[in-house]
Amino acid sequence: MNQTVAKRILMSVTGWDPSHWVRQFKVHAPDREVVLEPDGRADPSIRYAVVWKQPPGILADLPNLEAIFSLGAGVDHIFRDNQLPDVPIVRIVADDLTMRMSEYVVWQVLDQLRQGNIYRAQQKARVWHEGEQPSARDVTVGIMGLGVLGCDAAAKLTMLGFRVAGWSRSPKAVAGVDCHHGEAGLTQMLGTSDIIVVLLPLTDETRGIINSGLLGKLKRGTPLGGPVLINAGRGGLQVEADILAALDDGRLMAASLDVFETEPLPEESPLWAHPRVFVTPHAAAVSDPRHLVPQMLRQMRQHEAGQPFSDVVDRKAGY
Ligand code: NDP
Ligand code: OXD
């Protein structure tokens, strides 16, 4: 096997254009050939697969695959394939992506605090009216998912003066954050938070977690006029019919949703036109190949030098 063949990478991407990624691999590793699926299927020279929603079964057919790299921080798109080979799955943990997600969270939280929705409507109607102005110190933000992204968002919100709580699967201690875990911990956090930010992975345990039961546990009478939901985790975490019902019966005042049960969000979804819903097209934190390709290549080189991969997914936990 010659050097070039030994360093082949398969890219399998559904839903967006992989050309920027291929270009970055060419710039940073001209000695590694990137093969775009459907080419490269069952190719014995492929050592790494770089994927976003790969067709099920294709990875199991690669006889010499050594690792799977996710093009996102989330890996639920990989686990939709139930014939995965037993090789490490490496996900994205990168400052660039983390900063983008915290920008989105801070943007949405501040827009709620400073009543952006109301002032935009007033401007449209040429209305000059100064509303109530709650302070960040009066507002508690509860973050579901205290991982890489949740912890960074928590630190930035704390710096802005918000009270911050968080919920994770295992018990945690995070400076400046009122940490919770378990069912009872979640109930407590929901009942004491004014804004809920969801940064959970989609797993068997978390699927559909944002449902009528959870929305019924949200705090009443918050300084913002009602509880607010911000979901930038995954659409599969939420039951959209339950969110709409909660918006309409007053359990929820507003929602910022970046992710949806079906993506792209179908044209007929009532979420598009709801006056208290802010929709973004799964754009909270984009994976930028300029930053992420060099990081993946570093991991490949480390592996080839006999070192373990970092940011490896726990298959049993599903994230
Ligand atoms: P991490 O794996 O670092 O953190 C996940 C957090 O969720 C951890 O705190 C974990 O708990 C907690 N968690 C997992 N399962 C449960 C559960 N059953 N009950 C309670 N807590 C749970 O992930 P990241 O922070 O890097 O990313 C989070 C998610 O954000 C990704 O999986 C992805 O879906 C989404 N994402 C969305 C993007 C977008 O553009 N919209 C961009 C990037 C990511 P513990 O600490 O105990 O392990
Ligand atoms: C991710 C995403 O998981 O962009 O990184 O959704």
GROMACS .gro file of C-alpha atoms in nm, residues 67-262:
model
  196
   67ALA     CA    1  -1.220   0.631   1.314
   68ILE     CA    2  -1.537   0.820   1.235
   69PHE     CA    3  -1.531   1.201   1.262
   70SER     CA    4  -1.858   1.387   1.311
   71LEU     CA    5  -1.892   1.717   1.128
   72GLY     CA    6  -2.089   1.843   1.426
   73ALA     CA    7  -2.070   1.845   1.803
   74GLY     CA    8  -2.383   1.631   1.806
   75VAL     CA    9  -2.360   1.269   1.692
   76ASP     CA   10  -2.724   1.159   1.680
   77HIS     CA   11  -2.696   1.181   1.300
   78ILE     CA   12  -2.432   0.905   1.311
   79PHE     CA   13  -2.630   0.679   1.544
   80ARG     CA   14  -2.927   0.673   1.304
   81ASP     CA   15  -2.714   0.404   1.138
   82ASN     CA   16  -2.752   0.083   1.339
   83GLN     CA   17  -2.472  -0.100   1.159
   84LEU     CA   18  -2.184   0.112   1.283
   85PRO     CA   19  -1.838  -0.047   1.292
   86ASP     CA   20  -1.664  -0.070   1.628
   87VAL     CA   21  -1.418   0.220   1.583
   88PRO     CA   22  -1.388   0.544   1.782
   89ILE     CA   23  -1.639   0.819   1.698
   90VAL     CA   24  -1.479   1.161   1.739
   91ARG     CA   25  -1.706   1.464   1.777
   92ILE     CA   26  -1.636   1.836   1.748
   93VAL     CA   27  -1.519   2.016   2.056
   94ALA     CA   28  -1.374   2.344   1.933
   95ASP     CA   29  -1.349   2.698   2.063
   96ASP     CA   30  -1.479   2.836   1.734
   97LEU     CA   31  -1.802   2.635   1.754
   98THR     CA   32  -1.842   2.693   2.128
   99MET     CA   33  -1.807   3.069   2.087
  100ARG     CA   34  -2.066   3.073   1.809
  101MET     CA   35  -2.313   2.882   2.025
  102SER     CA   36  -2.260   3.114   2.320
  103GLU     CA   37  -2.314   3.412   2.087
  104TYR     CA   38  -2.650   3.266   1.987
  105VAL     CA   39  -2.753   3.196   2.347
  106VAL     CA   40  -2.647   3.539   2.473
  107TRP     CA   41  -2.818   3.706   2.173
  108GLN     CA   42  -3.148   3.531   2.244
  109VAL     CA   43  -3.134   3.577   2.622
  110LEU     CA   44  -3.056   3.949   2.588
  111ASP     CA   45  -3.330   3.993   2.328
  112GLN     CA   46  -3.579   3.850   2.578
  113LEU     CA   47  -3.443   4.059   2.866
  114ARG     CA   48  -3.454   4.382   2.662
  115GLN     CA   49  -3.792   4.299   2.504
  116GLY     CA   50  -3.670   4.307   2.145
  117ASN     CA   51  -3.994   4.158   2.018
  118ILE     CA   52  -4.205   4.433   2.174
  119TYR     CA   53  -3.980   4.719   2.059
  120ARG     CA   54  -3.961   4.582   1.702
  121ALA     CA   55  -4.343   4.573   1.691
  122GLN     CA   56  -4.361   4.924   1.839
  123GLN     CA   57  -4.118   5.061   1.582
  124LYS     CA   58  -4.325   4.910   1.302
  125ALA     CA   59  -4.634   5.086   1.444
  126ARG     CA   60  -4.440   5.411   1.525
  127VAL     CA   61  -4.525   5.375   1.893
  128TRP     CA   62  -4.306   5.557   2.150
  129HIS     CA   63  -4.355   5.370   2.475
  130GLU     CA   64  -4.092   5.280   2.731
  131GLY     CA   65  -4.176   4.945   2.892
  132GLU     CA   66  -4.059   4.786   3.216
  133GLN     CA   67  -3.686   4.711   3.221
  134PRO     CA   68  -3.599   4.409   3.435
  135SER     CA   69  -3.232   4.370   3.521
  136ALA     CA   70  -3.023   4.065   3.436
  137ARG     CA   71  -2.981   4.019   3.810
  138ASP     CA   72  -3.357   3.956   3.839
  139VAL     CA   73  -3.352   3.681   3.578
  140THR     CA   74  -3.254   3.316   3.622
  141VAL     CA   75  -3.145   3.123   3.315
  142GLY     CA   76  -3.169   2.744   3.352
  143ILE     CA   77  -2.953   2.550   3.108
  144MET     CA   78  -3.050   2.192   3.022
  145GLY     CA   79  -2.716   2.035   2.928
  146LEU     CA   80  -2.410   2.148   3.118
  147GLY     CA   81  -2.152   2.013   2.874
  148VAL     CA   82  -1.895   2.197   2.665
  149LEU     CA   83  -2.155   2.435   2.518
  150GLY     CA   84  -2.375   2.467   2.827
  151CYS     CA   85  -2.080   2.553   3.052
  152ASP     CA   86  -1.946   2.820   2.816
  153ALA     CA   87  -2.290   2.980   2.776
  154ALA     CA   88  -2.331   2.969   3.155
  155ALA     CA   89  -1.999   3.149   3.209
  156LYS     CA   90  -2.090   3.424   2.963
  157LEU     CA   91  -2.439   3.473   3.103
  158THR     CA   92  -2.298   3.487   3.455
  159MET     CA   93  -2.055   3.758   3.342
  160LEU     CA   94  -2.354   3.960   3.218
  161GLY     CA   95  -2.514   3.940   3.562
  162PHE     CA   96  -2.776   3.667   3.509
  163ARG     CA   97  -2.836   3.406   3.775
  164VAL     CA   98  -2.756   3.075   3.612
  165ALA     CA   99  -2.868   2.722   3.692
  166GLY     CA  100  -2.784   2.405   3.501
  167TRP     CA  101  -2.895   2.045   3.465
  168SER     CA  102  -2.685   1.749   3.361
  169ARG     CA  103  -2.703   1.368   3.364
  170SER     CA  104  -2.433   1.327   3.628
  171PRO     CA  105  -2.385   1.551   3.933
  172LYS     CA  106  -2.160   1.850   3.857
  173ALA     CA  107  -2.002   2.146   4.027
  174VAL     CA  108  -1.957   2.450   3.801
  175ALA     CA  109  -1.842   2.781   3.947
  176GLY     CA  110  -2.123   3.036   3.957
  177VAL     CA  111  -2.387   2.785   3.845
  178ASP     CA  112  -2.661   2.633   4.060
  179CYS     CA  113  -2.615   2.273   3.942
  180HIS     CA  114  -2.891   2.010   3.928
  181HIS     CA  115  -2.925   1.655   3.805
  182GLY     CA  116  -3.189   1.385   3.801
  183GLU     CA  117  -3.565   1.414   3.767
  184ALA     CA  118  -3.613   1.610   4.091
  185GLY     CA  119  -3.328   1.845   4.002
  186LEU     CA  120  -3.488   1.921   3.667
  187THR     CA  121  -3.826   1.992   3.825
  188GLN     CA  122  -3.661   2.229   4.072
  189MET     CA  123  -3.469   2.413   3.799
  190LEU     CA  124  -3.774   2.445   3.574
  191GLY     CA  125  -3.979   2.593   3.856
  192THR     CA  126  -3.721   2.857   3.940
  193SER     CA  127  -3.593   2.964   3.596
  194ASP     CA  128  -3.725   3.252   3.385
  195ILE     CA  129  -3.552   3.138   3.068
  196ILE     CA  130  -3.477   2.774   2.980
  197VAL     CA  131  -3.192   2.715   2.736
  198VAL     CA  132  -3.169   2.364   2.591
  199LEU     CA  133  -2.823   2.243   2.493
  200LEU     CA  134  -2.876   1.869   2.532
  201PRO     CA  135  -2.771   1.597   2.291
  202LEU     CA  136  -3.045   1.387   2.129
  203THR     CA  137  -3.034   1.038   2.282
  204ASP     CA  138  -3.285   0.769   2.374
  205GLU     CA  139  -3.315   0.938   2.714
  206THR     CA  140  -3.366   1.294   2.591
  207ARG     CA  141  -3.590   1.241   2.286
  208GLY     CA  142  -3.913   1.441   2.325
  209ILE     CA  143  -3.808   1.577   2.666
  210ILE     CA  144  -3.953   1.923   2.588
  211ASN     CA  145  -4.312   1.812   2.608
  212SER     CA  146  -4.634   1.910   2.777
  213GLY     CA  147  -4.523   1.761   3.111
  214LEU     CA  148  -4.202   1.965   3.117
  215LEU     CA  149  -4.374   2.283   2.999
  216GLY     CA  150  -4.628   2.244   3.279
  217LYS     CA  151  -4.345   2.265   3.535
  218LEU     CA  152  -4.220   2.605   3.418
  219LYS     CA  153  -4.222   2.899   3.656
  220ARG     CA  154  -4.522   3.132   3.669
  221GLY     CA  155  -4.501   3.510   3.689
  222THR     CA  156  -4.145   3.573   3.580
  223PRO     CA  157  -3.996   3.926   3.550
  224LEU     CA  158  -4.017   3.877   3.172
  225GLY     CA  159  -4.393   3.829   3.180
  226GLY     CA  160  -4.371   3.452   3.145
  227PRO     CA  161  -4.121   3.174   3.088
  228VAL     CA  162  -3.911   3.161   2.771
  229LEU     CA  163  -3.774   2.854   2.594
  230ILE     CA  164  -3.458   2.860   2.382
  231ASN     CA  165  -3.373   2.532   2.207
  232ALA     CA  166  -3.046   2.505   2.016
  233GLY     CA  167  -2.985   2.137   2.100
  234ARG     CA  168  -3.181   1.918   1.861
  235GLY     CA  169  -3.531   1.926   1.715
  236GLY     CA  170  -3.594   1.569   1.832
  237LEU     CA  171  -3.583   1.697   2.191
  238GLN     CA  172  -3.904   1.896   2.141
  239VAL     CA  173  -4.269   1.816   2.078
  240GLU     CA  174  -4.370   2.112   1.866
  241ALA     CA  175  -4.745   2.065   1.912
  242ASP     CA  176  -4.690   2.085   2.290
  243ILE     CA  177  -4.480   2.403   2.256
  244LEU     CA  178  -4.750   2.569   2.046
  245ALA     CA  179  -5.019   2.467   2.298
  246ALA     CA  180  -4.809   2.609   2.584
  247LEU     CA  181  -4.757   2.937   2.396
  248ASP     CA  182  -5.128   2.962   2.338
  249ASP     CA  183  -5.243   2.880   2.693
  250GLY     CA  184  -4.983   3.102   2.861
  251ARG     CA  185  -4.750   2.837   3.013
  252LEU     CA  186  -4.487   2.973   2.778
  253MET     CA  187  -4.442   3.337   2.683
  254ALA     CA  188  -4.196   3.301   2.396
  255ALA     CA  189  -3.965   3.055   2.223
  256SER     CA  190  -3.646   3.084   2.021
  257LEU     CA  191  -3.604   2.768   1.820
  258ASP     CA  192  -3.299   2.686   1.610
  259VAL     CA  193  -3.377   2.316   1.564
  260PHE     CA  194  -3.693   2.132   1.462
  261GLU     CA  195  -3.857   1.791   1.455
  262THR     CA  196  -3.832   1.806   1.075
   0.00000   0.00000   0.00000
